[in-house]
Short mmCIF file of C-alpha atoms in Angstrom, two decimals:
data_model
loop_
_atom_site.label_atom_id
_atom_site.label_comp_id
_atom_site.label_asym_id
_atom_site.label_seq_id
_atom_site.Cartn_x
_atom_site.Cartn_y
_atom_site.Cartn_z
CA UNK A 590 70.52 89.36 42.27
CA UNK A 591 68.66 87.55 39.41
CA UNK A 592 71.03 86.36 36.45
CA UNK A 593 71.55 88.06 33.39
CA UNK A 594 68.75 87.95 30.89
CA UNK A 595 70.16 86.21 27.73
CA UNK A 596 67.79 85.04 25.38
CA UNK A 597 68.25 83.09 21.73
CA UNK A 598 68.09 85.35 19.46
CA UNK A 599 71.64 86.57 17.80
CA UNK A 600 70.67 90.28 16.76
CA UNK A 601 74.43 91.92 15.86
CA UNK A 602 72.49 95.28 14.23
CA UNK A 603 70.59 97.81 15.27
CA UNK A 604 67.71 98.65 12.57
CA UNK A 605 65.81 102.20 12.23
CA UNK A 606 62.80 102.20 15.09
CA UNK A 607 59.11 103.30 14.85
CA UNK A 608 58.38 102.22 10.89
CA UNK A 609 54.86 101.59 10.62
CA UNK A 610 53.11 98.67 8.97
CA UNK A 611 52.27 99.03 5.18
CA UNK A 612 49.09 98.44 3.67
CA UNK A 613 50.39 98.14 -0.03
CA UNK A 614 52.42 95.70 -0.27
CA UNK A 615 55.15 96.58 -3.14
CA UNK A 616 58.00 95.80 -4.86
CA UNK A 617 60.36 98.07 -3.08
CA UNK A 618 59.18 96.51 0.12
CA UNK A 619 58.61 92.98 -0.11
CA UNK A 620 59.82 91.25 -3.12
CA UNK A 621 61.13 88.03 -1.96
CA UNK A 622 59.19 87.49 1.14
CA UNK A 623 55.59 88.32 0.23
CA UNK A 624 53.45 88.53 -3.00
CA UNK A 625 53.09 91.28 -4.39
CA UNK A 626 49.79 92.95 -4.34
CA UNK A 627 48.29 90.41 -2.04
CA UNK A 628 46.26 93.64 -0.79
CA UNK A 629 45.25 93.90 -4.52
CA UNK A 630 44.83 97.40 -4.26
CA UNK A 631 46.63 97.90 -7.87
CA UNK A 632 44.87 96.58 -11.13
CA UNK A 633 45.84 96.18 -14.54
CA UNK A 634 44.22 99.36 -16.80
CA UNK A 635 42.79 97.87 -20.13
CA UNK A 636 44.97 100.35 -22.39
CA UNK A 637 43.51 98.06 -25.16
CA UNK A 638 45.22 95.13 -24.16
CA UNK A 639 42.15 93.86 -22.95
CA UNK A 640 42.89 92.19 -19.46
CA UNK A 641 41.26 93.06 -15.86
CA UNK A 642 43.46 91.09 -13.28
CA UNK A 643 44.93 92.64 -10.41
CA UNK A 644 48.82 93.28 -11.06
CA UNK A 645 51.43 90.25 -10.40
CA UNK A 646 48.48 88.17 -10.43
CA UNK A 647 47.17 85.92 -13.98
CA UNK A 648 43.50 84.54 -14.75
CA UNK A 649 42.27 83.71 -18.05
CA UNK A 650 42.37 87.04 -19.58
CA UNK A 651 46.02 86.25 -19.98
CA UNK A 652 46.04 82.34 -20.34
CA UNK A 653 47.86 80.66 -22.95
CA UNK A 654 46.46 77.78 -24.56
CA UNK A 655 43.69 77.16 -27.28
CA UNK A 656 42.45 80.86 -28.19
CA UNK A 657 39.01 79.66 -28.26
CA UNK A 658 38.62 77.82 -25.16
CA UNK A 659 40.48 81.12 -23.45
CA UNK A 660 37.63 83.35 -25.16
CA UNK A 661 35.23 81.43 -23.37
CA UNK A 662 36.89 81.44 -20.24
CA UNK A 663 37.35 84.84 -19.95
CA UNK A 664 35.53 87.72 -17.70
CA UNK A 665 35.63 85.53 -14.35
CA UNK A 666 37.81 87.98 -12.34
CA UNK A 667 37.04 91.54 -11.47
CA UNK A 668 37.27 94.23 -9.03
CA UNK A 669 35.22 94.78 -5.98
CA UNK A 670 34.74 98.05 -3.75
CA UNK A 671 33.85 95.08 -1.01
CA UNK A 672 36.68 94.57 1.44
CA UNK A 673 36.71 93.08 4.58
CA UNK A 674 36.50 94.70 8.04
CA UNK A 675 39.06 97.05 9.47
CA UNK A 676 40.79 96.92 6.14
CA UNK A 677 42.21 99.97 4.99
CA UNK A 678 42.16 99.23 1.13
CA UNK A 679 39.82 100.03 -1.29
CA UNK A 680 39.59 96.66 -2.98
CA UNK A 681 39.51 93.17 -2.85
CA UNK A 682 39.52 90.69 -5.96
CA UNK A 683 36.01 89.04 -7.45
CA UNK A 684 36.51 85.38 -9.11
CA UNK A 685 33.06 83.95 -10.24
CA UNK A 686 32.48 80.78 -12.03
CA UNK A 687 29.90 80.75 -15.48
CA UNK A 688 28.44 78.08 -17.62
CA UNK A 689 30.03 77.39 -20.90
CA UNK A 690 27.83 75.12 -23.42
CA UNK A 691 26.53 73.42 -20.44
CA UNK A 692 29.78 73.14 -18.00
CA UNK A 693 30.76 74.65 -15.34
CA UNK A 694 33.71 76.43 -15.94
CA UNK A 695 35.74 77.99 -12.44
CA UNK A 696 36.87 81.25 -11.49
CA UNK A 697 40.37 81.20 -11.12
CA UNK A 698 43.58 83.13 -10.52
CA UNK A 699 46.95 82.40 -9.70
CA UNK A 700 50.86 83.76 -9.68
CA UNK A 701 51.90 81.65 -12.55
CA UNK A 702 50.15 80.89 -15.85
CA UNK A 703 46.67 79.50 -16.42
CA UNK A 704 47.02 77.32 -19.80
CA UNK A 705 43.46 76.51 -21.21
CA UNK A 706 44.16 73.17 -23.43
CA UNK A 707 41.32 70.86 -23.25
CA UNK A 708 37.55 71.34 -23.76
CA UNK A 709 37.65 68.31 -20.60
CA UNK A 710 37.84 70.27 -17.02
CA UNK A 711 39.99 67.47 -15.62
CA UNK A 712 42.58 67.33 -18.46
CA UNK A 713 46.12 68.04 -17.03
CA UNK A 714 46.41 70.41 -20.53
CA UNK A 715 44.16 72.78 -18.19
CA UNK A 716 46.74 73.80 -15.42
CA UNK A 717 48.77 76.56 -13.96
CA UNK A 718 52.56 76.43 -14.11
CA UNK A 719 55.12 78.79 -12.64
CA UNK A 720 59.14 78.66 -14.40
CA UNK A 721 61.28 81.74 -13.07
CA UNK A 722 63.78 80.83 -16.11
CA UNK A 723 60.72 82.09 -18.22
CA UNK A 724 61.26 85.73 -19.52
CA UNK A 725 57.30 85.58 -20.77
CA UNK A 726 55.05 88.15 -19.67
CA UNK A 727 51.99 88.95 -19.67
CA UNK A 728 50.43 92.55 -22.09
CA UNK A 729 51.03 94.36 -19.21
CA UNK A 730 55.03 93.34 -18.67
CA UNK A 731 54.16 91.74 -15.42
CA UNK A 732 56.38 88.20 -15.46
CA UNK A 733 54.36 84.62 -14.64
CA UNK A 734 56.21 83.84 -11.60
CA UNK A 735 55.82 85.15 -8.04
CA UNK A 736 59.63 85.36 -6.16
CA UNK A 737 59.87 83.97 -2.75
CA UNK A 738 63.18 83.36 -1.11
CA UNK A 739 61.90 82.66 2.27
CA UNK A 740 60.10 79.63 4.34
CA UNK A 741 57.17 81.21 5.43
CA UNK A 742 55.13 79.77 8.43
CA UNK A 743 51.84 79.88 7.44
CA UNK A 744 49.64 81.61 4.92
CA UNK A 745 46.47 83.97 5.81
CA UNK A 746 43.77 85.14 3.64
CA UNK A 747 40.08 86.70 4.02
CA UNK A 748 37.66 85.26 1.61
CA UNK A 749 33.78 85.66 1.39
CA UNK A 750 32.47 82.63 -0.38
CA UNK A 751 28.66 81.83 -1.54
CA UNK A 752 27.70 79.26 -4.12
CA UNK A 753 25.09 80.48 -6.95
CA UNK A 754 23.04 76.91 -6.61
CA UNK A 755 24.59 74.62 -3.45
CA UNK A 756 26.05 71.23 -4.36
CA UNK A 757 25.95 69.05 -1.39
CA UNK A 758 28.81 66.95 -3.77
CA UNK A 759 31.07 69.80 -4.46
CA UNK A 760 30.26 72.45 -1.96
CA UNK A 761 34.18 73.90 -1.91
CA UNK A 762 36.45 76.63 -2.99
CA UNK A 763 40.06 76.17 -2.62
CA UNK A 764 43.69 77.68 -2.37
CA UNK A 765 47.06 75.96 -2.53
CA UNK A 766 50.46 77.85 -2.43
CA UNK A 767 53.68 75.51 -3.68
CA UNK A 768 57.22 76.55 -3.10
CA UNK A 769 59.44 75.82 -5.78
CA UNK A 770 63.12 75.93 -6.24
CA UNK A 771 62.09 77.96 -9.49
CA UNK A 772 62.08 75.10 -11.89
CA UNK A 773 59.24 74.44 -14.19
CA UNK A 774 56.34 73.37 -12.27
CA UNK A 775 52.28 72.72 -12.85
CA UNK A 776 49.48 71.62 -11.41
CA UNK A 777 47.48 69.46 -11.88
CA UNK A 778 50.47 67.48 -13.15
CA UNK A 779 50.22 65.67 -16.16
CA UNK A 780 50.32 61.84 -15.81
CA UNK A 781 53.14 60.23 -14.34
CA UNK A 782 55.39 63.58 -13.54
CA UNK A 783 56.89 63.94 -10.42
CA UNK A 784 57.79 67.11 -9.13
CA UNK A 785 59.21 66.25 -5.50
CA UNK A 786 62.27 67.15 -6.31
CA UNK A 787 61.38 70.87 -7.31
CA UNK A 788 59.05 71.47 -4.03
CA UNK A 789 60.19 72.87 -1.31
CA UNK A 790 56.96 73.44 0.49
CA UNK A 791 53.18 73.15 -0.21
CA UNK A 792 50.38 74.72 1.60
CA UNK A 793 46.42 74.36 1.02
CA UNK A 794 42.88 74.38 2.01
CA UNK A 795 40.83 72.13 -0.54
CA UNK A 796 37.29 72.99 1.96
CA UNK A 797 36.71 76.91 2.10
CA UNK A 798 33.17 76.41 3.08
CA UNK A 799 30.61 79.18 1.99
CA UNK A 800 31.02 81.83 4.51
CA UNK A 801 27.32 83.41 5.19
CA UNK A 802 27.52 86.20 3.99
CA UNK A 803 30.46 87.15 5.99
CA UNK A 804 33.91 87.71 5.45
CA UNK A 805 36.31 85.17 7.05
CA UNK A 806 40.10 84.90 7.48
CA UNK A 807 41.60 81.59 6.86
CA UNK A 808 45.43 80.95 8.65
CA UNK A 809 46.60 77.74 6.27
CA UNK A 810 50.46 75.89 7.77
CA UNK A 811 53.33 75.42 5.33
CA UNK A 812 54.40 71.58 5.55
CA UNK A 813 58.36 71.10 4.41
CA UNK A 814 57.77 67.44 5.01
CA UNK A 815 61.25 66.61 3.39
CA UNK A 816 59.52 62.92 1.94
CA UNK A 817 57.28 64.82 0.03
CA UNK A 818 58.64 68.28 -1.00
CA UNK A 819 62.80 67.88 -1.28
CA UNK A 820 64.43 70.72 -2.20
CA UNK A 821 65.60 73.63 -0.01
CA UNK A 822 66.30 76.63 -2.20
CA UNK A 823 62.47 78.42 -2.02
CA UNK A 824 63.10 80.97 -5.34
CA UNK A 825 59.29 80.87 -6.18
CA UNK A 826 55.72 80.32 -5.30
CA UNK A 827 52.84 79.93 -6.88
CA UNK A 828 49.29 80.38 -4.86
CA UNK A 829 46.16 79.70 -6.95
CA UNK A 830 42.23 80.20 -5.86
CA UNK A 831 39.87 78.90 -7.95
CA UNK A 832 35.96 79.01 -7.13
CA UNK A 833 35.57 75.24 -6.89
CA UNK A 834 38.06 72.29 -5.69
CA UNK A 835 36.98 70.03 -8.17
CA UNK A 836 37.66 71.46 -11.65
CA UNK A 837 34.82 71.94 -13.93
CA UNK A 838 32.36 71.87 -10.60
CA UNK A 839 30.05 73.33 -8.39
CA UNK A 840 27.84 75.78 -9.94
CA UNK A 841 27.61 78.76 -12.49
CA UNK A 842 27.03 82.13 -10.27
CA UNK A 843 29.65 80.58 -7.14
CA UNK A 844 31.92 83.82 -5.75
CA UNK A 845 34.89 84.09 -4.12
CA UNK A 846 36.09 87.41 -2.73
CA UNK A 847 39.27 87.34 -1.53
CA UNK A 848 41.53 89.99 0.40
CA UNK A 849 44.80 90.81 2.09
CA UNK A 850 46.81 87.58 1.41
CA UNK A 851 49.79 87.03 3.46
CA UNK A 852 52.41 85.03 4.20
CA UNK A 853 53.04 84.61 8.01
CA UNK A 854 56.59 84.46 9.56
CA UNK A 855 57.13 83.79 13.36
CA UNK A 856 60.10 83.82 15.74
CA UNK A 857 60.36 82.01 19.11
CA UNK A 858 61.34 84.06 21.49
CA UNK A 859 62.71 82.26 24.90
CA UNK A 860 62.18 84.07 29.04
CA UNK A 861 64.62 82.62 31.25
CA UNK A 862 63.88 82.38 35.30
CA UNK A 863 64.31 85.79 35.40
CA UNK A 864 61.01 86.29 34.06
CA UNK A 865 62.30 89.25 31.45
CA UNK A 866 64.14 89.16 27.99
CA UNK A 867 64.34 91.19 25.30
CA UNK A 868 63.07 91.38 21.52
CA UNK A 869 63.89 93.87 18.76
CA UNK A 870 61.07 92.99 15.83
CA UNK A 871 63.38 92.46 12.93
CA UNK A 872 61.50 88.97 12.31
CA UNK A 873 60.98 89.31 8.36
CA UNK A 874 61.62 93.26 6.40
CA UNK A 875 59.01 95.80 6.90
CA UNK A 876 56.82 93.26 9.11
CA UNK A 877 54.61 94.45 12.11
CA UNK A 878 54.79 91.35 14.78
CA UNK A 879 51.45 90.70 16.80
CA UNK A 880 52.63 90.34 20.81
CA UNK A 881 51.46 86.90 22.19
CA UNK A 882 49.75 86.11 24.99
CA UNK A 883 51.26 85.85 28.28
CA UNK A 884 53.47 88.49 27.16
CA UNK A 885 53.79 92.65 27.93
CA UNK A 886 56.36 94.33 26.15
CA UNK A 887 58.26 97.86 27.02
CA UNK A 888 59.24 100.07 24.44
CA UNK A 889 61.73 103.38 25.20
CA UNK A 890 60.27 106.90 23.99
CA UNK A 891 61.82 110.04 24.68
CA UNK A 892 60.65 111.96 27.39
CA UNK A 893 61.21 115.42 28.61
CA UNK A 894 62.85 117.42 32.05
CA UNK A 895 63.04 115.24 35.13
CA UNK A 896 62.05 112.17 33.30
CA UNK A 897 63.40 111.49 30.35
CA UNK A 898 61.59 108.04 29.46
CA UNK A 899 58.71 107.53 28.45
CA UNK A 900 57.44 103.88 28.38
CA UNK A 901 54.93 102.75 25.54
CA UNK A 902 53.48 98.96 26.85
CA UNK A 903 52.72 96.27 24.55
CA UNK A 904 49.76 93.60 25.75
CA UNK A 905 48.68 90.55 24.48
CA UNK A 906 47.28 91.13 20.39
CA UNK A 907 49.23 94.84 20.48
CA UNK A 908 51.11 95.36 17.33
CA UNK A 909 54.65 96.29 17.52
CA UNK A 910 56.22 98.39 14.26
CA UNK A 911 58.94 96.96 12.60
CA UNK A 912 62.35 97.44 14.06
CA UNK A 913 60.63 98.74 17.73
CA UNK A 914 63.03 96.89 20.83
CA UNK A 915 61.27 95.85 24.00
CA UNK A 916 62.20 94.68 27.12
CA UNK A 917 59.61 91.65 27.48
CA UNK A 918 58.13 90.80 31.07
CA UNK A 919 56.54 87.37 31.33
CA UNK A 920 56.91 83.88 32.54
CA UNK A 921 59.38 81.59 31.48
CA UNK A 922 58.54 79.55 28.90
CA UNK A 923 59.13 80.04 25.06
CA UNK A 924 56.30 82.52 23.14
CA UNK A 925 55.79 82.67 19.42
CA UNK A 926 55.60 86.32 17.69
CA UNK A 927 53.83 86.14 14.46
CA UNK A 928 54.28 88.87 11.59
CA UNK A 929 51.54 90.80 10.50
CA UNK A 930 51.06 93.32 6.95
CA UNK A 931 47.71 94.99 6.99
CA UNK A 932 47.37 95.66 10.80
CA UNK A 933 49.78 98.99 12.13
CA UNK A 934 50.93 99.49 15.41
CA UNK A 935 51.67 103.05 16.84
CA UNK A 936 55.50 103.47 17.70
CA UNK A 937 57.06 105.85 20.16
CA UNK A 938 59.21 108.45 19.05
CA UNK A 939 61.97 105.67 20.14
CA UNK A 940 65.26 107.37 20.78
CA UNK A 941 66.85 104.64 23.44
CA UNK A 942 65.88 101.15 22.91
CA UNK A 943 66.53 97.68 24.38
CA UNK A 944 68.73 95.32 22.03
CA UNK A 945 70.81 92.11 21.77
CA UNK A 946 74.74 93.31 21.59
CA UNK A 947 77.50 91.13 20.02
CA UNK A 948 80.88 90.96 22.17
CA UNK A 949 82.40 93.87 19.94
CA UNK A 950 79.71 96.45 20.37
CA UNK A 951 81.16 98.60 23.20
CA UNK A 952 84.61 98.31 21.30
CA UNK A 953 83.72 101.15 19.37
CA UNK A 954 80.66 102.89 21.11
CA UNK A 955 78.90 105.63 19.25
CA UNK A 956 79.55 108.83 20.94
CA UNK A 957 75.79 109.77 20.79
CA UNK A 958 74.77 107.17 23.11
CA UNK A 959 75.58 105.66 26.77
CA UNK A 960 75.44 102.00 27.41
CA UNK A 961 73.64 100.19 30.72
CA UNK A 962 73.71 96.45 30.70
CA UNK A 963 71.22 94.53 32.33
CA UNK A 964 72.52 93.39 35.47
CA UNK A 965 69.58 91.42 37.07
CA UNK A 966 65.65 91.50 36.28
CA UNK A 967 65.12 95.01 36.22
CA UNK A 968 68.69 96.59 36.90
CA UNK A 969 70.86 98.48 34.07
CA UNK A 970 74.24 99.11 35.13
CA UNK A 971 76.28 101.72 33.23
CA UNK A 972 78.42 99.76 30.89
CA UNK A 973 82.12 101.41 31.49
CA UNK A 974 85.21 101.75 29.63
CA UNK A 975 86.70 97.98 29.19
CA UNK A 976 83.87 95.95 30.23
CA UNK A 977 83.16 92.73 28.71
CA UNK A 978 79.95 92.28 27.54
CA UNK A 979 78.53 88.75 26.19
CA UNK A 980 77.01 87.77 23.38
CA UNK A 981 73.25 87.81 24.11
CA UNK A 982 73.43 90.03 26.54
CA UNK A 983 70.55 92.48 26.66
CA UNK A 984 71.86 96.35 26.48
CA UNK A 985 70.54 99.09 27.21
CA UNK A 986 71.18 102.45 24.20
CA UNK A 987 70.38 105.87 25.65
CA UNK A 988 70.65 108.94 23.76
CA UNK A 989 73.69 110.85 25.87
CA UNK A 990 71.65 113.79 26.43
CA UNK A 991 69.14 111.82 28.39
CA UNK A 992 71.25 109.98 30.93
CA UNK A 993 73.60 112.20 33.45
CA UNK A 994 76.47 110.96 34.25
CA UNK A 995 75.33 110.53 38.23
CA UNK A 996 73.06 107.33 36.57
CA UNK A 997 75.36 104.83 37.49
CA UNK A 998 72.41 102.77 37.43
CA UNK A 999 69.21 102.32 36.08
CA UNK A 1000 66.01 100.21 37.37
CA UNK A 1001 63.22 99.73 35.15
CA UNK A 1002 60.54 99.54 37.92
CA UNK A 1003 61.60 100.33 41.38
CA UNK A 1004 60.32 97.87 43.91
CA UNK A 1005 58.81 100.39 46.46
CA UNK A 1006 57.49 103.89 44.95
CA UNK A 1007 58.82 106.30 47.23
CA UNK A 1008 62.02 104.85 47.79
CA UNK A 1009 64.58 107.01 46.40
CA UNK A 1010 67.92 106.20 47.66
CA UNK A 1011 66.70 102.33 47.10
CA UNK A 1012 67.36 100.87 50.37
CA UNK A 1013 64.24 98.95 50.47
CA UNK A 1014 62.30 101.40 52.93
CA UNK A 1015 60.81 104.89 52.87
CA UNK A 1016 62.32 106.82 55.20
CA UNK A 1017 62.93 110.62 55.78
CA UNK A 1018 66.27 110.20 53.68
CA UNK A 1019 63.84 109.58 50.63
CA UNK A 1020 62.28 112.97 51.45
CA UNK A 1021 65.39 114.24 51.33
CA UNK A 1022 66.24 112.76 48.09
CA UNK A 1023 63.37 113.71 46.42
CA UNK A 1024 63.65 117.67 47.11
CA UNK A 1025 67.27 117.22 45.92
CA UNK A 1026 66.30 115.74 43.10
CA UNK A 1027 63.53 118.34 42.35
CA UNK A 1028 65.97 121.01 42.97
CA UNK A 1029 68.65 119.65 40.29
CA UNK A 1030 70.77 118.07 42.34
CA UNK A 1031 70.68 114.32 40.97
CA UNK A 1032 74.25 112.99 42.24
CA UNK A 1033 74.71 109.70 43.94
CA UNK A 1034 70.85 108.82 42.99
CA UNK A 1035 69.65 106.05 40.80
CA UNK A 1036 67.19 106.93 37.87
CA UNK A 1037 64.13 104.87 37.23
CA UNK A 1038 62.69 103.75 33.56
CA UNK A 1039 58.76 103.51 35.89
CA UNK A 1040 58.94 106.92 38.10
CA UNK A 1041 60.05 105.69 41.53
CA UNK A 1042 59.13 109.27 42.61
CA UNK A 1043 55.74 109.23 41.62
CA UNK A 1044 54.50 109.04 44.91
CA UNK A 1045 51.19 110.08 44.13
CA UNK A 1046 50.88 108.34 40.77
CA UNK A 1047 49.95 111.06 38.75
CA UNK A 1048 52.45 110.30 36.36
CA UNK A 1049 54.72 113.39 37.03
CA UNK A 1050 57.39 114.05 39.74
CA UNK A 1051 56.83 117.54 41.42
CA UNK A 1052 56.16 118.83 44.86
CA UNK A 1053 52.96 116.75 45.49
CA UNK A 1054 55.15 113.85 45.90
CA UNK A 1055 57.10 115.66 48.68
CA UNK A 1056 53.37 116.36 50.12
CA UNK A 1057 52.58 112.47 49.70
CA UNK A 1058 55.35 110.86 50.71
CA UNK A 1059 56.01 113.07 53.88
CA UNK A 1060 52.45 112.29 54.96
CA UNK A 1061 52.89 108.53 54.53
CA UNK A 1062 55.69 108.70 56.91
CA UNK A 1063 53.39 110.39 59.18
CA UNK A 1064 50.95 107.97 59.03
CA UNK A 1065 53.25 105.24 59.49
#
C-alpha cells in the first residue's frame, strides 16, 4: 500500500460547503481583507451634498485643501454602464483628466484623502494620505481610510485606458496600493519624510499602457521587502489610480476605466508520492480559489439509491466555492491556489466532504456522520472506535445515512471496473457480487466513490452491467 496522504496544511474546522462567490463585495463580507466596493457597483447619491464617487472610495469632489483649487478639480470621476467582459456588474468607475488655465490636471481616486494645496502639480501639498486614527469623513459618512488586516499576494484590476492626445513623454496611467500599520501616511511625501517605518507593503504599476480599445486585467505582486517597508501589523491600505504617472501630465481628454479590483491571496498546497492530497478552500473568507494546473480536484455530492456519491471534478482554471473539500489527484510537487471574487464556481449539494482532522476529532464524533481515513492513494478505511488518527491526516465525513455499516471500506476509483469483490480479476464471483448487490444484499462488499459496477459506463449500476460483465467473461 501507498502511505498516508498528509499534506501541510493544519485545517482543525470544518466550514459550511457550497457558498458561492460574491459579486458585491461588502462590508459584511470582506472588511479587512478586501476593499470595499472594488466592484464599484454602489455610488454615492448627490442628496445635495454634491459628490459622485463610488462609495469607500475619495476623488476631488471630497478633497480637502484650498477650496478653489478643489472647485477646479472637480467632475473627473463618474459612472460608466461600460464593464468589462463576463462581468456581472453593472458598472465600472470613469476617471478623466481636463485642462485647467492651461495644465493638465489628472483624474484621480483613491481610499484615503486627496488634499489639493498647490496651484504646482508636483507640490507634495497635492497628495493623498490615509490615518485610521482619523474619525473624518467624508458628506456621505464614509471614513478616509480603507481597513486591511491581511498580506495579500498580489493585486488584480481591469482597466481600459486611451489618451485624448498621445504623449510619447508621458504615455502612462498608474496604480499603487501601500500597506500601512494605520499611521498617518501620504504620498507623494513631502521633503525629507520617511515613512519606512509605517509600510508594511507596497504594490504598483507606474506603465498601464493605453489598452486599444480593449479592456485588460492587470495582476500587480505585493513586495514586503523588510529594507524598505518595516512594519508588520497591515491595519490599512491605501490604492490610488490616477490618469497619468507623472502629476500634472499627459493630456486633457486621457480615460481610465477601471473594474473589479481585487486583492489576490494564494495557498501552497503540497502532493506527496502518493500522487493525492487533500484541500478544503478556506484560503481567505468568502473567497472562490481558481484550481491550478496540473491539478483535478474531487468534490463529494449526495447521491441517491445504490450510489450514494456523486463526484463533481475540478480541472485546471475550474473555480471551487468557498469552503468546498476535495480530494486532489496530481503529481507531486507543490501547486499554488489563487483566490478569486468576481468569478463563481458551481458547488455540489456537498453533504460528505474530504478534510484535514486534528488528533481530537474522532474523540467526540458527531453522531450524524461516519468516519473513513485514508489508508493508501485511493483507500478509506472506516475509522473505528479508539483509533488514532494523526494530525494531517486526510478524513473522510459521510452523512450516516449514506454509508451501511457493511462499508468497511471505501475506494475512490477501483482499479479494474467490474471487479467487485476487489481481488484484482473479473471473475464469475464478481457476477455474483453484483446481482447481490443489485438485490440489496451489500454485506462483506466494498463501496466505491467512481462506480466499480459500472460495467457498461453508463453511469448507473443496474442489470446491464450483469449483461456486460457476464459477456466479457465470455469473451475472455
Amino acid at each position: 500500500m501507498k502511505k498516508i496522504i498528509q499534506t501541510a496544511l493544519t485545517l482543525l474546522f470544518l466550514l459550511p460547503l457550497g457558498m458561492q462567490a460574491q459579486s458585491v463585495v461588502t462590508k459584511e463580507l470582506y472588511e479587512g481583507t478586501q476593499i470595499l466596493n472594488s466592484d464599484f457597483e454602489t455610488w454615492k447619491d448627490n442628496n445635495g451634498k454634491d459628490q459622485k464617487e463610488p462609495r469607500y472610495w475619495h476623488s476631488f469632489e471630497s478633497a480637502s485643501g484650498n477650496p478653489n483649487l478643489i472647485s477646479q478639480a472637480k467632475g473627473k470621476i463618474s459612472q460608466s454602464d461600460e464593464t468589462r467582459g463576463m462581468s456581472s456588474g453593472k458598472s465600472s468607475c470613469q476617471l478623466k483628466a481636463s485642462s485647467i488655465l492651461g495644465i493638465v490636471a489628472n483624474g484621480t481616486m483613491t481610499t484615503g484623502q486627496l488634499n489639493a494645496g498647490s496651484i504646482q502639480a508636483t507640490n507634495s501639498a497635492n497628495h493623498a494620505s490615509v490615518d485610521v486614527s482619523s474619525t473624518a469623513t467624508d458628506n456621505y459618512g464614509d471614513l478616509y481610510y480603507s481597513t486591511l488586516i491581511t498580506q495579500p499576494d498580489s493585486l488584480a484590476v481591469w482597466v481600459k485606458f486611451s489618451q485624448g492626445t498621445a504623449n510619447a513623454d508621458h504615455p502612462y496611467a498608474t496604480i499603487s496600493a501601500a500597506i500601512t500599520n494605520g499611521e498617518y501616511y501620504q504620498e507623494p511625501a513631502a521633503s525629507g519624510v520617511d515613512y519606512s517605518s509605517i509600510l508594511v507593503g507596497y504594490a504598483e504599476n507606474r506603465k498601464i499602457a493605453t489598452t486599444g480599445g480593449q479592456w485588460k486585467r492587470l495582476s500587480i505582486p505585493f513586495s514586503y521587502d523588510k529594507t524598505k517597508y518595516k512594519s508588520t501589523d497591515p491595519q490599512a491600505i491605501m490604492v490610488t489610480l490616477s490618469t497619468n504617472a507623472d502629476a500634472g501630465q499627459g493630456s486633457a481628454g486621457d480615460i481610465l476605466l477601471i473594474d473589479d479590483l481585487e486583492l489576490i491571496y494564494t495557498m501552497q498546497v503540497e502532493i506527496p508520492d502518493c500522487g493525492y492530497g487533500t484541500f478544503t478552500n478556506i484560503v481567505q473568507k468568502n473567497h472562490a480559489v481558481v484550481m491550478p494546473e496540473g491539478l483535478t480536484g474531487y468534490a463529494l455530492g449526495k447521491g441517491t439509491g445504490e450510489n450514494p456519491f456523486v463526484i463533481k471534478t475540478y480541472k485546471a482554471g475550474d473555480v471551487v466555492p468557498y469552503g468546498t473539500s476535495l480530494l486532489l489527484e496530481g503529481e507531486s510537487k507543490s501547486y499554488t491556489f489563487k483566490t478569486t471574487l468576481y468569478e463563481s464556481g458551481e458547488s455540489p449539494v456537498l453533504d460528505n466532504n474530504f478534510k484535514l482532522v486534528g488528533g481530537s476529532e474522532l474523540n467526540n464524533p458527531s453522531e450524524d456522520y461516519k468516519y473513513y481515513f485514508l489508508r493508501s492513494s485511493t483507500e478509506f478505511r472506516q475509522a473505528e472506535n479508539g483509533l488514532k488518527i494523526q494530525d494531517k491526516e486526510a478524513l473522510l465525513r459521510v452523512k450516516k445515512e449514506l454509508a451501511a455499516e457493511s462499508y468497511t471500506h471505501v475506494y475512490f476509483t477501483p482499479e479494474k471496473v467490474g471487479d467487485i469483490n476487489n481481488d484484482g480479476s473479473q471473475t464469475i464471483a464478481d457476477v455474483k457480487a453484483l446481482v447481490n448487490r443489485l438485490l440489496g444484499n451489500q454485506q462483506g462488499l466494498t463501496k466505491f466513490l467512481i462506480p466499480d459496477a459500472d460495467v457498461n459506463g453508463d453511469k448507473s449500476t443496474n442489470v446491464a452491467d450483469v449483461t456486460e460483465l457476464v459477456n466479457i467473461l465470455i469473451n475472455e
